[in-house]
XYZ file of C-alpha atoms in Angstrom:
683
model
C 163.537 55.395 121.246
C 162.790 58.611 121.374
C 160.587 60.830 118.662
C 161.862 63.469 116.185
C 160.574 66.402 119.264
C 163.051 64.692 121.788
C 160.585 62.824 123.607
C 160.139 59.014 124.975
C 157.962 57.230 122.462
C 155.022 55.568 123.576
C 154.147 51.696 122.805
C 151.922 53.045 119.344
C 154.736 55.286 118.023
C 157.556 52.471 119.105
C 155.540 50.248 116.677
C 155.220 53.266 113.512
C 158.666 54.145 113.929
C 159.857 50.021 113.560
C 157.001 50.438 110.562
C 158.417 53.674 108.723
C 162.712 52.429 109.908
C 165.068 51.717 107.013
C 164.592 47.594 107.823
C 161.152 47.935 108.711
C 158.037 45.874 107.669
C 156.848 49.150 104.814
C 160.705 48.930 103.013
C 160.265 45.164 103.363
C 156.978 45.282 101.613
C 158.525 45.995 97.990
C 156.574 49.629 97.830
C 159.183 51.379 96.359
C 158.960 53.733 99.781
C 161.597 56.767 100.161
C 162.683 57.438 103.417
C 161.065 60.329 104.547
C 161.741 62.158 107.486
C 158.697 64.526 107.205
C 156.620 61.682 106.691
C 157.887 59.654 110.089
C 157.505 63.218 112.041
C 153.736 63.180 110.872
C 153.468 59.311 111.413
C 154.501 59.334 115.208
C 152.409 62.724 115.692
C 149.342 61.067 114.745
C 149.868 58.162 117.098
C 150.701 60.316 120.018
C 147.711 62.115 119.604
C 145.743 58.517 118.599
C 147.385 57.328 122.095
C 146.559 60.339 124.122
C 142.940 60.837 122.243
C 144.299 64.728 121.306
C 143.200 65.983 118.647
C 146.157 67.303 115.205
C 146.075 69.099 112.587
C 148.789 68.743 110.067
C 149.757 70.641 106.933
C 151.844 68.302 104.735
C 153.433 70.270 101.986
C 153.612 67.807 99.112
C 155.088 64.161 98.169
C 155.417 63.788 102.267
C 153.123 61.021 102.239
C 151.043 61.634 104.200
C 148.361 59.110 103.344
C 150.693 55.846 104.542
C 151.384 58.915 107.541
C 148.193 58.375 109.668
C 147.400 54.921 108.267
C 150.642 52.953 109.475
C 149.278 54.645 113.100
C 145.784 54.161 112.464
C 146.056 50.499 112.079
C 148.814 49.994 114.447
C 146.268 51.205 117.422
C 143.635 48.847 116.765
C 140.723 51.428 116.907
C 138.215 51.944 114.785
C 137.804 54.730 112.586
C 136.308 56.754 109.729
C 137.920 58.013 106.946
C 136.827 61.005 104.917
C 138.364 62.933 101.881
C 137.420 65.192 99.285
C 136.226 63.162 96.428
C 134.563 59.856 95.311
C 138.233 59.162 93.376
C 140.487 59.256 96.647
C 137.733 57.272 98.434
C 138.331 54.906 95.812
C 142.086 54.920 95.802
C 142.106 54.998 99.751
C 139.795 51.487 100.073
C 141.086 50.582 96.731
C 144.835 50.536 96.994
C 146.526 52.649 100.466
C 144.696 51.002 102.510
C 145.441 47.522 100.846
C 148.742 48.242 100.675
C 149.444 49.060 104.284
C 147.153 46.250 105.272
C 149.410 43.439 103.598
C 152.516 45.653 104.265
C 152.108 45.215 107.803
C 150.459 42.294 108.417
C 147.354 43.729 110.229
C 143.643 42.387 109.069
C 140.878 45.070 109.691
C 137.331 45.513 108.519
C 136.695 48.145 105.635
C 133.852 49.195 104.192
C 133.360 51.895 101.370
C 130.475 54.345 101.487
C 129.176 56.943 99.425
C 126.425 59.133 98.819
C 122.958 57.828 98.303
C 123.420 59.603 94.589
C 126.835 56.975 94.225
C 124.680 54.246 93.649
C 122.422 53.179 91.026
C 118.075 53.182 92.459
C 116.517 49.349 91.524
C 113.345 51.257 92.145
C 113.423 54.364 90.055
C 116.295 51.975 87.173
C 113.127 49.990 86.985
C 110.579 52.904 86.266
C 112.302 54.760 84.032
C 112.615 51.059 81.877
C 109.220 49.847 82.106
C 107.110 52.131 84.090
C 105.155 54.969 82.708
C 108.367 56.971 82.359
C 109.562 54.666 79.461
C 105.861 55.414 77.685
C 107.291 58.983 77.375
C 110.789 57.936 76.382
C 111.332 58.708 72.624
C 115.105 59.270 72.654
C 116.365 56.147 71.596
C 120.196 56.961 72.853
C 118.454 58.019 76.494
C 116.150 54.343 76.296
C 119.463 52.420 75.309
C 122.050 53.345 78.502
C 119.010 52.728 80.266
C 119.287 49.538 79.074
C 123.427 49.161 78.940
C 122.044 50.708 83.163
C 120.195 47.831 83.352
C 122.298 45.021 81.905
C 125.721 46.430 84.434
C 123.240 45.885 87.404
C 121.769 42.778 87.416
C 125.637 41.315 88.028
C 126.501 44.745 90.098
C 127.327 43.888 93.333
C 127.816 47.293 94.900
C 125.810 49.109 92.753
C 128.485 52.407 92.125
C 127.560 53.768 89.949
C 131.250 55.153 89.869
C 131.839 51.059 87.698
C 130.331 52.681 85.018
C 132.377 53.704 82.079
C 130.838 56.550 80.391
C 128.551 57.813 82.726
C 129.552 61.507 84.020
C 128.258 62.593 87.096
C 125.968 65.182 85.401
C 124.362 63.460 83.158
C 120.976 63.595 82.792
C 120.357 60.264 83.259
C 120.987 60.072 87.229
C 117.886 61.183 88.588
C 116.523 58.890 86.958
C 118.370 56.013 87.788
C 119.355 57.076 91.558
C 116.782 57.994 94.703
C 117.115 61.280 96.869
C 116.711 61.347 100.485
C 112.928 63.117 99.668
C 112.296 60.929 96.979
C 112.751 57.291 98.418
C 110.454 55.078 99.463
C 112.342 53.296 102.103
C 111.024 50.873 103.744
C 107.632 50.577 101.180
C 109.992 50.522 98.890
C 109.628 46.744 96.743
C 113.567 46.467 95.967
C 114.181 47.125 99.447
C 115.818 43.653 99.772
C 117.910 44.520 97.075
C 118.557 48.412 97.858
C 122.345 48.848 97.382
C 122.252 52.686 99.817
C 119.985 49.645 101.849
C 123.257 47.344 102.517
C 125.980 49.889 101.990
C 125.008 51.347 105.267
C 124.864 47.839 106.721
C 128.099 47.072 106.097
C 129.967 50.081 106.768
C 128.012 50.260 110.604
C 129.434 46.251 110.636
C 133.070 47.693 109.764
C 136.211 48.649 111.517
C 136.890 51.353 109.238
C 134.594 53.156 106.923
C 135.381 55.331 103.902
C 133.453 58.073 103.297
C 133.415 61.190 102.166
C 133.041 64.596 103.710
C 129.339 65.448 102.039
C 128.692 61.703 103.614
C 130.058 63.523 107.696
C 128.321 66.566 107.187
C 125.317 64.043 105.832
C 125.329 62.077 108.946
C 125.486 64.774 112.356
C 122.054 66.538 110.151
C 120.772 63.471 110.551
C 122.071 63.074 114.532
C 120.646 66.338 114.795
C 116.950 65.516 113.940
C 117.447 62.554 115.719
C 116.163 60.150 112.680
C 119.437 57.963 111.908
C 122.653 57.479 111.707
C 124.601 56.879 108.711
C 127.854 56.091 110.319
C 129.325 54.372 113.179
C 130.504 55.975 116.691
C 134.333 55.493 116.642
C 137.332 56.097 118.614
C 139.241 57.714 115.173
C 137.557 60.189 112.920
C 140.705 61.049 109.917
C 139.670 63.715 107.406
C 142.054 63.865 104.421
C 141.541 67.005 102.617
C 140.701 68.057 105.122
C 140.947 72.063 103.696
C 137.983 71.181 101.827
C 135.674 70.702 105.155
C 135.125 74.389 106.176
C 133.298 75.175 102.695
C 131.620 71.741 102.108
C 130.010 71.865 105.838
C 128.785 75.129 105.296
C 127.161 73.647 102.366
C 125.432 71.389 104.334
C 124.064 73.713 107.176
C 122.840 76.481 104.769
C 119.110 75.554 103.256
C 118.630 76.161 99.664
C 116.370 75.504 96.892
C 116.197 76.250 93.349
C 115.673 75.324 89.589
C 117.183 71.613 89.951
C 114.785 70.417 92.983
C 111.887 72.150 91.421
C 112.467 70.832 87.950
C 112.751 67.326 89.519
C 109.465 67.581 91.540
C 108.023 68.767 88.277
C 109.196 65.847 85.877
C 107.991 63.238 89.286
C 104.371 64.602 89.317
C 104.220 64.706 85.607
C 105.082 60.791 85.562
C 103.793 59.290 89.268
C 100.329 61.973 88.756
C 98.540 60.255 86.033
C 99.885 56.016 87.222
C 98.408 56.390 90.733
C 95.994 58.729 90.115
C 94.095 59.119 87.240
C 92.150 61.988 85.915
C 91.431 62.839 89.207
C 94.107 66.197 88.838
C 95.367 68.369 86.209
C 99.061 67.073 86.795
C 100.765 67.735 83.088
C 99.343 71.268 83.670
C 100.310 71.084 87.910
C 104.440 70.204 86.687
C 103.890 72.889 83.569
C 103.464 75.921 85.912
C 106.068 74.333 88.414
C 108.450 74.740 85.370
C 107.654 78.063 83.892
C 107.203 78.953 87.311
C 110.818 78.165 87.799
C 112.198 79.600 84.625
C 111.137 82.813 85.430
C 113.852 83.320 87.784
C 115.918 83.093 84.780
C 114.739 85.356 82.710
C 113.944 88.016 84.927
C 116.553 91.402 84.817
C 119.601 91.589 86.963
C 123.532 92.530 86.868
C 126.124 90.283 85.785
C 126.532 88.355 89.076
C 126.856 85.126 89.704
C 125.293 85.503 93.037
C 122.691 88.691 94.488
C 123.150 89.303 98.265
C 119.566 89.235 99.294
C 119.195 91.074 102.942
C 115.692 92.830 102.290
C 112.865 92.354 100.193
C 114.619 90.901 96.955
C 117.882 90.938 95.532
C 120.460 93.045 95.399
C 120.366 94.204 91.103
C 117.227 92.723 90.145
C 114.063 93.735 89.308
C 111.813 93.784 91.803
C 108.592 93.829 90.454
C 110.045 90.616 88.524
C 111.319 89.530 91.237
C 108.080 89.741 93.281
C 105.647 88.614 90.028
C 108.489 85.025 90.490
C 107.522 84.813 93.634
C 104.273 84.687 93.417
C 103.618 82.583 90.542
C 106.050 79.889 92.606
C 104.085 80.084 95.264
C 100.784 79.365 94.367
C 102.624 76.229 91.768
C 103.701 74.993 94.831
C 99.907 75.517 96.816
C 98.189 74.263 94.094
C 100.548 70.857 93.856
C 100.569 70.596 97.636
C 96.682 70.831 97.215
C 96.354 67.785 94.618
C 98.875 65.598 95.944
C 96.935 65.837 99.833
C 93.545 64.906 98.352
C 95.206 61.573 96.627
C 98.205 60.838 98.279
C 96.347 57.741 99.989
C 97.139 55.881 96.494
C 99.895 55.460 96.840
C 102.977 54.782 98.790
C 104.632 56.865 95.479
C 102.298 60.141 96.437
C 102.696 60.006 99.656
C 106.213 60.326 99.474
C 105.699 63.486 96.474
C 102.520 64.652 99.334
C 106.050 65.210 101.759
C 108.366 66.535 99.603
C 105.988 68.905 97.754
C 104.895 70.157 101.258
C 108.742 70.620 102.593
C 109.694 72.260 99.493
C 106.708 75.051 100.327
C 107.643 74.902 103.679
C 111.392 75.765 102.226
C 110.854 78.577 100.656
C 108.131 79.906 102.845
C 111.453 79.729 105.358
C 114.174 81.236 103.021
C 111.104 84.307 102.026
C 111.849 85.695 105.405
C 113.686 88.354 106.091
C 117.261 88.181 107.447
C 117.575 88.244 110.856
C 120.653 88.471 112.822
C 122.430 85.001 113.460
C 120.502 82.787 111.129
C 123.662 83.481 108.196
C 122.918 85.347 104.879
C 121.377 84.892 102.604
C 121.533 85.173 98.857
C 120.423 84.045 94.790
C 122.882 82.636 92.773
C 122.663 81.827 88.985
C 124.761 79.743 86.790
C 125.155 80.875 83.546
C 121.353 81.236 82.520
C 120.707 77.468 83.516
C 120.025 77.455 87.046
C 119.277 79.188 89.804
C 119.008 79.034 93.547
C 118.248 80.941 96.519
C 120.206 79.853 100.158
C 120.587 81.120 103.353
C 123.801 79.118 104.888
C 126.203 80.295 108.561
C 128.972 82.084 107.067
C 131.328 79.598 108.947
C 130.979 75.392 110.314
C 132.000 76.442 113.398
C 128.774 75.040 115.010
C 129.697 71.599 114.290
C 132.773 71.802 114.939
C 133.218 73.546 118.177
C 129.463 71.115 119.289
C 131.855 67.748 118.608
C 135.527 68.774 119.542
C 134.363 71.929 121.946
C 134.981 71.938 126.218
C 131.408 70.397 126.212
C 131.780 67.575 123.145
C 131.441 64.351 125.283
C 134.931 63.514 124.164
C 136.849 59.781 124.096
C 137.363 60.477 120.093
C 140.911 61.633 118.443
C 140.373 63.881 115.722
C 142.859 64.454 112.913
C 142.658 67.423 110.362
C 144.867 66.742 107.194
C 146.400 68.737 104.352
C 148.948 69.796 101.956
C 147.695 73.874 102.698
C 146.164 74.365 105.629
C 147.595 77.206 106.725
C 150.255 79.631 106.242
C 151.385 80.318 110.179
C 152.793 77.866 112.915
C 149.331 77.538 113.964
C 147.694 76.631 111.313
C 144.707 79.825 111.909
C 143.155 80.151 108.354
C 142.254 76.665 108.416
C 140.961 75.939 112.676
C 139.359 79.508 112.746
C 137.550 78.458 109.915
C 136.386 75.547 112.063
C 135.797 77.335 115.473
C 139.049 75.329 117.209
C 141.705 78.577 117.001
C 141.219 78.639 121.187
C 141.011 74.510 121.250
C 143.419 73.214 123.869
C 143.262 69.170 122.656
C 144.376 70.126 119.199
C 147.592 70.397 118.989
C 148.980 71.579 115.031
C 152.032 70.745 112.713
C 153.404 72.156 109.482
C 155.855 69.058 107.836
C 157.206 70.743 104.696
C 157.744 69.240 101.318
C 160.945 67.260 100.733
C 160.768 68.349 97.426
C 164.034 70.836 97.120
C 161.121 73.266 94.825
C 165.381 76.286 94.353
C 166.475 73.686 92.198
C 163.103 71.619 90.632
C 161.274 74.949 89.977
C 160.952 78.281 88.864
C 158.976 81.613 89.446
C 158.338 84.004 86.478
C 155.810 87.763 87.001
C 155.536 89.093 83.594
C 155.526 92.472 84.228
C 154.699 93.659 80.771
C 151.243 91.915 81.013
C 148.163 94.797 82.152
C 146.186 94.728 85.187
C 143.762 92.346 85.588
C 141.227 94.239 85.922
C 141.707 95.155 82.936
C 139.841 93.717 79.711
C 143.165 93.084 77.258
C 144.777 90.826 80.167
C 143.221 87.553 79.596
C 144.069 87.765 74.826
C 147.437 89.630 75.803
C 148.350 86.494 79.138
C 146.560 84.211 75.908
C 149.682 85.235 73.503
C 152.137 84.824 75.670
C 150.884 81.317 76.921
C 151.506 80.088 72.580
C 154.397 81.585 72.157
C 155.949 79.763 75.611
C 153.854 76.557 74.787
C 155.558 76.503 71.683
C 158.322 77.001 72.682
C 158.311 74.097 75.471
C 156.028 71.477 72.993
C 152.650 72.155 75.115
C 152.509 70.641 78.352
C 151.051 73.568 79.562
C 148.528 74.227 82.061
C 146.592 76.932 82.387
C 144.520 77.733 85.503
C 142.239 80.555 85.691
C 139.968 82.532 88.442
C 137.020 82.240 86.483
C 134.676 80.305 83.834
C 134.163 83.217 81.428
C 138.594 84.414 81.924
C 139.255 80.032 80.997
C 136.536 80.400 77.670
C 138.219 83.777 76.251
C 142.073 82.078 77.204
C 140.695 78.819 75.256
C 139.209 81.134 72.016
C 142.110 83.600 71.904
C 144.623 80.847 71.874
C 142.553 79.032 69.284
C 142.064 81.076 67.320
C 145.855 82.518 67.339
C 146.877 78.394 66.042
C 143.834 79.256 63.679
C 146.529 81.878 62.506
C 149.715 80.333 62.131
C 150.390 82.725 65.168
C 152.023 79.684 66.978
C 152.865 76.263 66.570
C 150.511 73.716 66.574
C 149.015 73.467 69.429
C 146.419 70.870 70.751
C 143.954 73.840 73.255
C 141.949 71.352 76.192
C 139.512 73.909 77.889
C 137.078 73.129 81.284
C 133.262 72.399 79.102
C 133.982 70.332 76.404
C 134.171 66.990 78.292
C 134.623 65.706 82.287
C 137.671 66.351 83.906
C 138.834 63.023 83.915
C 138.316 63.254 80.174
C 139.965 66.099 79.824
C 142.403 65.100 82.578
C 143.523 61.839 80.758
C 143.450 63.285 77.432
C 146.141 65.972 78.695
C 148.186 63.396 79.961
C 148.356 60.973 77.233
C 148.549 63.847 74.325
C 151.311 62.406 71.847
C 150.077 66.072 70.366
C 152.260 69.385 72.154
C 148.708 70.760 74.414
C 146.915 72.959 76.530
C 144.635 72.196 79.147
C 142.872 75.345 79.837
C 140.464 75.406 82.585
C 139.532 77.544 86.730
C 137.251 75.801 89.807
C 137.834 71.747 90.216
C 141.588 72.159 88.315
C 142.816 74.177 91.057
C 142.916 71.115 93.949
C 143.752 67.146 93.137
C 145.693 67.467 89.518
C 148.101 64.919 89.373
C 150.863 65.009 86.485
C 153.996 63.570 88.323
C 156.509 62.811 85.686
C 157.472 66.078 82.257
C 153.698 65.831 81.443
C 153.094 68.996 83.161
C 156.424 71.430 82.616
C 154.369 74.449 82.484
C 151.892 76.115 85.248
C 150.165 79.548 84.016
C 147.532 80.723 87.296
C 146.058 84.452 85.184
C 145.598 85.891 88.211
C 145.889 86.352 92.416
C 142.793 84.051 93.399
C 141.262 87.040 95.931
C 137.826 85.795 96.192
C 135.042 88.055 94.422
C 134.339 91.344 96.737
C 130.593 90.681 96.711
C 130.999 87.704 97.007
C 127.988 86.903 100.003
C 129.921 85.003 102.585
C 133.078 86.734 102.499
C 130.984 90.348 102.926
C 129.578 88.373 105.444
C 132.991 87.385 106.993
C 134.490 91.209 106.293
C 131.417 92.188 109.005
C 132.335 89.952 111.667
C 136.055 90.411 111.434
C 135.401 94.037 111.547
C 132.682 93.741 114.525
C 136.845 91.782 115.924
C 138.374 95.042 115.298
C 140.343 93.046 112.206
C 140.784 94.248 108.926
C 138.790 92.532 106.091
C 141.133 92.693 103.386
C 144.867 91.468 105.304
C 142.698 89.454 107.706
C 140.050 87.445 105.371
C 140.733 88.287 101.864
C 144.468 88.242 101.424
C 144.426 84.768 103.866
C 142.043 82.832 101.460
C 144.335 84.484 98.425
C 147.322 82.677 99.873
C 146.056 79.376 100.473
C 144.455 79.328 96.713
C 147.478 79.858 95.672
C 149.218 77.622 97.737
C 147.229 75.096 96.310
C 146.764 76.119 92.695
C 151.294 75.900 92.273
C 151.114 72.563 94.157
C 149.901 71.507 90.907
C 153.666 71.609 89.004
C 155.548 70.130 90.973
C 154.670 66.616 92.157
C 157.672 64.256 92.375
C 161.536 64.240 92.882
C 162.141 64.061 89.333
C 159.382 66.863 87.647
C 161.197 70.195 86.509
C 159.033 72.717 86.373
C 158.258 76.880 85.484
C 155.471 78.486 87.378
C 153.788 81.779 86.150
C 152.138 84.410 87.720
C 150.292 86.615 85.068
C 149.811 89.335 87.810
C 151.724 92.099 88.392
C 150.135 92.916 91.468
C 152.499 90.119 93.073
C 155.905 92.479 92.711
C 154.421 96.445 92.261
C 151.572 96.148 95.617
C 153.309 95.578 99.282
C 151.083 92.707 100.425
C 152.536 90.561 97.381
C 155.156 89.780 99.646
C 153.064 87.954 102.203
C 151.693 85.211 99.402
C 154.530 84.813 98.143
C 155.566 83.593 101.209
C 152.706 80.904 100.965
C 154.449 79.379 98.163
C 157.525 76.979 97.874
C 161.172 78.947 97.637
C 161.853 79.320 93.518
C 164.622 80.082 91.461
C 162.933 83.865 90.456
C 163.449 84.171 86.340
C 163.548 88.767 85.620
C 162.683 88.550 81.974
C 161.374 87.291 79.148
C 165.132 86.253 78.364
C 165.128 84.357 80.847
C 161.563 82.208 80.550
C 162.663 81.407 77.230
C 166.194 79.459 78.472
C 164.612 78.012 81.010
C 161.877 76.335 78.784
C 165.039 75.717 76.723
C 166.395 73.629 79.610
C 163.349 72.061 79.958
C 163.651 70.649 76.565
C 166.633 70.067 77.071
C 166.370 67.651 80.181
C 163.609 65.303 78.396
C 164.862 65.381 75.078
C 168.505 63.340 76.695
C 166.460 61.593 79.957
C 164.655 59.960 76.444
C 167.948 59.460 74.637
C 167.088 61.383 71.203
C 167.834 64.801 70.062
C 165.807 67.825 70.883
C 163.683 68.938 68.725
């Protein structure tokens, strides 16, 4: 038997080919799978990499079925493995749906453990303290008290302690810091609830399992722990699989960097105000110390600065920030932290909680001093990050994650492992340089790159429209003008419209203008769902099940991971080409690195980033063989600038619409098709 490349199949490849055959185990299992040559080709490539102990980066277009394409060869190989994906939801899907389906189909048993970060598990000690400890005495909000009681009732019966089991507890809920632990505040072996600790049990099960389903954040956390020599979270395995691998570089940057900001300072002040009086009442002015720290943190939010989310900080103060006010805020925070460290040092022997709090405050003060030192060559880039006046962070970070992956896969790596990287978006060229470059793996001989195209016929299923009469993207009138067009198109289609914007501000303005047009009777009645007015999951559920014509307006995380097959989504509007902000400190650092290598910052840096983001966003439209829809890109630079063809090449080939008449006809055709499928006349 021969593979897609004409070579003779090895033993593992033969088993994989048999599983994917028309009369194979997957077909007989009744999973409703269709024969997909691309899926089989990917599965054989994964098998070949595992058998040879080599590495594979594979871009599998939407609809290929990449999950089964790596699970089948992995299961048949008998190897221990880590399977890492980008989000908690995808972890749960792998663990509860995909892996059991493959295991049942092939009849090959495997011990699988699900492991998440500690913030995903309830901490019984902190929950009890919040309900019955000193914190409970200061809890005046009956709604919070009732919510804590509901969590406690659930926790008494939950075996996993996974907060994902609790309906209605959003990841941004203010309850979460009260009922979960962090590495800094966990009491470890000194905790009275260690035997019942869900984090401790989950990690123990992971070390014993054949496969462990993790997320990218947990992978990097384990790497950092291994470097310090403290411990390991994850077992050593023969195969490591990364799904949604396009997020690895950005996730790694977040972990490799060092940061301090309003959130950890606020949590330290909160714990100080509670634990100080509990274990050392009257020995120090705990309330005053906590208040001083909170006020010092708030000073960074109130200082005058330019309207930018990130301020680069190469010198004594960040760019665009009032230097005198910055110096005063820095001094105040240093004084507050020093006073807290001194107070805790004198009282730490009173309890394990205060000892841990002392270590935490001391580490935070050391980190603050470290971040204040100048930005030396080779230390990455330093900046201050602001979030809509609610929070701030000082960050020092490398410009990519290459140091980690060069150490793990490079010439000096231990060897004996096979690494599989998979995603629908890894590059626009055969070598997948956009992905491999960020991880420092471009010239790795043992890494093979593979592109498997989507089986969908986008030329038939989708159309592309780029309006030429919209204002320039930099013009303030661009968003209102596009909103009027969206209202017109969505009214004609009957909702079923997702608008993706490049900034949260544009999403807010778009949603506000749509609401105005509806209120003024400028279009048909539409339900406008906007990011920030509910959790991501809740918004998508409302959009998917809406009975009235709906438009969902969102940015950021909605550009990927949104799966709306069928006719729930038939019009996707992208407001502007998703170029990274030109003043982004990380992109500036990468631009300098490119220039040092004789490359062009725009052509070799900003343009590939925009192409990958555009490809990812556009992938929300066609999710199944029967889907039909229209993609609108509201940025005429796609047609008028020389780089437009390069961005168009990153998208699937689609039928082009050239004017509003053709756009209206395309929308009407979607309405007619939908009506005929449902067996009712169009409205």
